[in-house]
Amino acid sequence: MNCFIAKGCFRLYRFGKDGVDHIMLFGVENWWMTDQESYNHNTPSLYNIEAYVNY
């Protein structure tokens, strides 16, 4: 999935074996965010994308 960030901030993260989340990338307004490897190979992603919006 490709995500365009129109407003707010995104983070791309994964959970480690210890259950702690590890942030891999932050994205801000007018950027694109994706798990490029998963997208290119059409495979399930190992990462999560979460959005933060401050109105």
mmCIF file of N, CA and C in Angstrom:
data_model
loop_
_atom_site.group_PDB
_atom_site.id
_atom_site.type_symbol
_atom_site.label_atom_id
_atom_site.label_comp_id
_atom_site.label_asym_id
_atom_site.label_seq_id
_atom_site.Cartn_x
_atom_site.Cartn_y
_atom_site.Cartn_z
ATOM 1 N N MET A 1 0.839 -1.174 0.000
ATOM 2 C CA MET A 1 0.000 0.000 0.000
ATOM 3 C C MET A 1 0.884 1.236 0.000
ATOM 4 N N ASN A 2 0.543 2.204 -0.802
ATOM 5 C CA ASN A 2 1.184 3.512 -0.793
ATOM 6 C C ASN A 2 0.251 4.484 -0.081
ATOM 7 N N CYS A 3 0.801 5.311 0.770
ATOM 8 C CA CYS A 3 0.008 6.297 1.499
ATOM 9 C C CYS A 3 0.583 7.682 1.232
ATOM 10 N N PHE A 4 -0.279 8.602 0.806
ATOM 11 C CA PHE A 4 0.126 10.000 0.689
ATOM 12 C C PHE A 4 -0.327 10.715 1.950
ATOM 13 N N ILE A 5 0.566 11.436 2.567
ATOM 14 C CA ILE A 5 0.258 12.117 3.829
ATOM 15 C C ILE A 5 -0.206 13.533 3.511
ATOM 16 N N ALA A 6 -1.504 13.734 3.533
ATOM 17 C CA ALA A 6 -2.074 15.053 3.248
ATOM 18 C C ALA A 6 -2.001 15.957 4.468
ATOM 19 N N LYS A 7 -2.171 15.374 5.643
ATOM 20 C CA LYS A 7 -2.138 16.158 6.874
ATOM 21 C C LYS A 7 -1.664 15.264 8.000
ATOM 22 N N GLY A 8 -0.848 15.799 8.875
ATOM 23 C CA GLY A 8 -0.411 15.058 10.042
ATOM 24 C C GLY A 8 0.949 14.401 9.845
ATOM 25 N N CYS A 9 1.172 13.340 10.587
ATOM 26 C CA CYS A 9 2.450 12.640 10.623
ATOM 27 C C CYS A 9 2.177 11.136 10.686
ATOM 28 N N PHE A 10 2.939 10.348 9.962
ATOM 29 C CA PHE A 10 2.834 8.891 10.005
ATOM 30 C C PHE A 10 4.105 8.315 10.594
ATOM 31 N N ARG A 11 3.989 7.102 11.098
ATOM 32 C CA ARG A 11 5.194 6.372 11.485
ATOM 33 C C ARG A 11 5.086 4.956 10.941
ATOM 34 N N LEU A 12 6.206 4.431 10.485
ATOM 35 C CA LEU A 12 6.322 3.059 10.021
ATOM 36 C C LEU A 12 7.093 2.331 11.111
ATOM 37 N N TYR A 13 6.528 1.260 11.652
ATOM 38 C CA TYR A 13 7.176 0.585 12.766
ATOM 39 C C TYR A 13 6.917 -0.916 12.704
ATOM 40 N N ARG A 14 7.681 -1.645 13.504
ATOM 41 C CA ARG A 14 7.490 -3.085 13.651
ATOM 42 C C ARG A 14 7.660 -3.436 15.119
ATOM 43 N N PHE A 15 7.199 -4.610 15.467
ATOM 44 C CA PHE A 15 7.375 -5.100 16.827
ATOM 45 C C PHE A 15 8.537 -6.074 16.856
ATOM 46 N N GLY A 16 9.433 -5.910 17.811
ATOM 47 C CA GLY A 16 10.562 -6.816 17.967
ATOM 48 C C GLY A 16 10.133 -8.075 18.708
ATOM 49 N N LYS A 17 11.042 -9.011 18.819
ATOM 50 C CA LYS A 17 10.772 -10.267 19.524
ATOM 51 C C LYS A 17 10.435 -10.026 20.992
ATOM 52 N N ASP A 18 10.910 -8.907 21.529
ATOM 53 C CA ASP A 18 10.641 -8.559 22.921
ATOM 54 C C ASP A 18 9.295 -7.858 23.095
ATOM 55 N N GLY A 19 8.567 -7.646 21.991
ATOM 56 C CA GLY A 19 7.258 -7.008 22.055
ATOM 57 C C GLY A 19 7.294 -5.495 22.028
ATOM 58 N N VAL A 20 8.482 -4.919 21.958
ATOM 59 C CA VAL A 20 8.639 -3.468 21.926
ATOM 60 C C VAL A 20 8.553 -3.000 20.479
ATOM 61 N N ASP A 21 7.868 -1.877 20.259
ATOM 62 C CA ASP A 21 7.790 -1.367 18.887
ATOM 63 C C ASP A 21 9.040 -0.567 18.546
ATOM 64 N N HIS A 22 9.500 -0.742 17.310
ATOM 65 C CA HIS A 22 10.702 -0.095 16.807
ATOM 66 C C HIS A 22 10.308 0.764 15.613
ATOM 67 N N ILE A 23 10.491 2.072 15.740
ATOM 68 C CA ILE A 23 10.129 2.998 14.672
ATOM 69 C C ILE A 23 11.229 2.967 13.609
ATOM 70 N N MET A 24 10.810 2.726 12.376
ATOM 71 C CA MET A 24 11.743 2.641 11.266
ATOM 72 C C MET A 24 11.798 3.953 10.474
ATOM 73 N N LEU A 25 10.650 4.673 10.436
ATOM 74 C CA LEU A 25 10.570 5.860 9.588
ATOM 75 C C LEU A 25 9.426 6.750 10.060
ATOM 76 N N PHE A 26 9.651 8.058 10.021
ATOM 77 C CA PHE A 26 8.588 9.033 10.213
ATOM 78 C C PHE A 26 8.284 9.680 8.871
ATOM 79 N N GLY A 27 7.036 10.028 8.632
ATOM 80 C CA GLY A 27 6.646 10.746 7.426
ATOM 81 C C GLY A 27 5.821 11.957 7.808
ATOM 82 N N VAL A 28 6.009 13.041 7.084
ATOM 83 C CA VAL A 28 5.290 14.284 7.371
ATOM 84 C C VAL A 28 4.436 14.685 6.165
ATOM 85 N N GLU A 29 3.684 15.752 6.312
ATOM 86 C CA GLU A 29 2.756 16.205 5.266
ATOM 87 C C GLU A 29 3.442 16.343 3.909
ATOM 88 N N ASN A 30 2.713 15.933 2.881
ATOM 89 C CA ASN A 30 3.150 15.980 1.482
ATOM 90 C C ASN A 30 4.245 14.969 1.146
ATOM 91 N N TRP A 31 4.375 13.934 1.951
ATOM 92 C CA TRP A 31 5.293 12.835 1.668
ATOM 93 C C TRP A 31 4.476 11.598 1.348
ATOM 94 N N TRP A 32 5.132 10.613 0.745
ATOM 95 C CA TRP A 32 4.560 9.290 0.531
ATOM 96 C C TRP A 32 5.174 8.340 1.544
ATOM 97 N N MET A 33 4.406 7.340 1.962
ATOM 98 C CA MET A 33 4.942 6.323 2.858
ATOM 99 C C MET A 33 4.460 4.957 2.399
ATOM 100 N N THR A 34 5.378 4.003 2.400
ATOM 101 C CA THR A 34 5.054 2.637 2.035
ATOM 102 C C THR A 34 6.148 1.710 2.547
ATOM 103 N N ASP A 35 5.859 0.433 2.623
ATOM 104 C CA ASP A 35 6.891 -0.585 2.798
ATOM 105 C C ASP A 35 7.266 -0.991 1.382
ATOM 106 N N GLN A 36 8.302 -0.370 0.851
ATOM 107 C CA GLN A 36 8.644 -0.502 -0.560
ATOM 108 C C GLN A 36 8.929 -1.953 -0.953
ATOM 109 N N GLU A 37 9.625 -2.690 -0.114
ATOM 110 C CA GLU A 37 9.944 -4.090 -0.428
ATOM 111 C C GLU A 37 8.678 -4.929 -0.543
ATOM 112 N N SER A 38 7.777 -4.770 0.400
ATOM 113 C CA SER A 38 6.512 -5.489 0.372
ATOM 114 C C SER A 38 5.698 -5.107 -0.860
ATOM 115 N N TYR A 39 5.670 -3.827 -1.174
ATOM 116 C CA TYR A 39 4.917 -3.332 -2.325
ATOM 117 C C TYR A 39 5.484 -3.888 -3.635
ATOM 118 N N ASN A 40 6.803 -3.836 -3.768
ATOM 119 C CA ASN A 40 7.445 -4.294 -5.008
ATOM 120 C C ASN A 40 7.312 -5.794 -5.231
ATOM 121 N N HIS A 41 7.348 -6.575 -4.152
ATOM 122 C CA HIS A 41 7.318 -8.033 -4.264
ATOM 123 C C HIS A 41 5.934 -8.625 -4.017
ATOM 124 N N ASN A 42 4.960 -7.754 -3.739
ATOM 125 C CA ASN A 42 3.590 -8.204 -3.485
ATOM 126 C C ASN A 42 3.541 -9.262 -2.379
ATOM 127 N N THR A 43 4.217 -8.961 -1.263
ATOM 128 C CA THR A 43 4.273 -9.861 -0.114
ATOM 129 C C THR A 43 3.727 -9.132 1.121
ATOM 130 N N PRO A 44 3.310 -9.877 2.129
ATOM 131 C CA PRO A 44 2.841 -9.232 3.360
ATOM 132 C C PRO A 44 3.951 -8.392 3.992
ATOM 133 N N SER A 45 3.563 -7.292 4.553
ATOM 134 C CA SER A 45 4.520 -6.396 5.185
ATOM 135 C C SER A 45 4.859 -6.862 6.596
ATOM 136 N N LEU A 46 6.079 -6.596 7.007
ATOM 137 C CA LEU A 46 6.513 -6.858 8.374
ATOM 138 C C LEU A 46 6.286 -5.625 9.255
ATOM 139 N N TYR A 47 5.792 -4.542 8.626
ATOM 140 C CA TYR A 47 5.674 -3.267 9.309
ATOM 141 C C TYR A 47 4.218 -2.819 9.429
ATOM 142 N N ASN A 48 3.997 -1.883 10.318
ATOM 143 C CA ASN A 48 2.699 -1.240 10.513
ATOM 144 C C ASN A 48 2.876 0.235 10.195
ATOM 145 N N ILE A 49 1.798 0.879 9.749
ATOM 146 C CA ILE A 49 1.798 2.321 9.534
ATOM 147 C C ILE A 49 0.701 2.912 10.412
ATOM 148 N N GLU A 50 1.069 3.923 11.168
ATOM 149 C CA GLU A 50 0.120 4.575 12.074
ATOM 150 C C GLU A 50 0.112 6.063 11.776
ATOM 151 N N ALA A 51 -1.069 6.665 11.786
ATOM 152 C CA ALA A 51 -1.226 8.080 11.472
ATOM 153 C C ALA A 51 -1.542 8.879 12.729
ATOM 154 N N TYR A 52 -0.968 10.073 12.789
ATOM 155 C CA TYR A 52 -1.270 11.033 13.834
ATOM 156 C C TYR A 52 -1.754 12.304 13.153
ATOM 157 N N VAL A 53 -2.905 12.783 13.562
ATOM 158 C CA VAL A 53 -3.429 14.027 13.007
ATOM 159 C C VAL A 53 -3.820 14.927 14.167
ATOM 160 N N ASN A 54 -3.367 16.166 14.125
ATOM 161 C CA ASN A 54 -3.690 17.144 15.148
ATOM 162 C C ASN A 54 -4.598 18.190 14.507
ATOM 163 N N TYR A 55 -5.845 18.196 14.896
ATOM 164 C CA TYR A 55 -6.776 19.154 14.310
ATOM 165 C C TYR A 55 -6.649 20.427 15.038
#
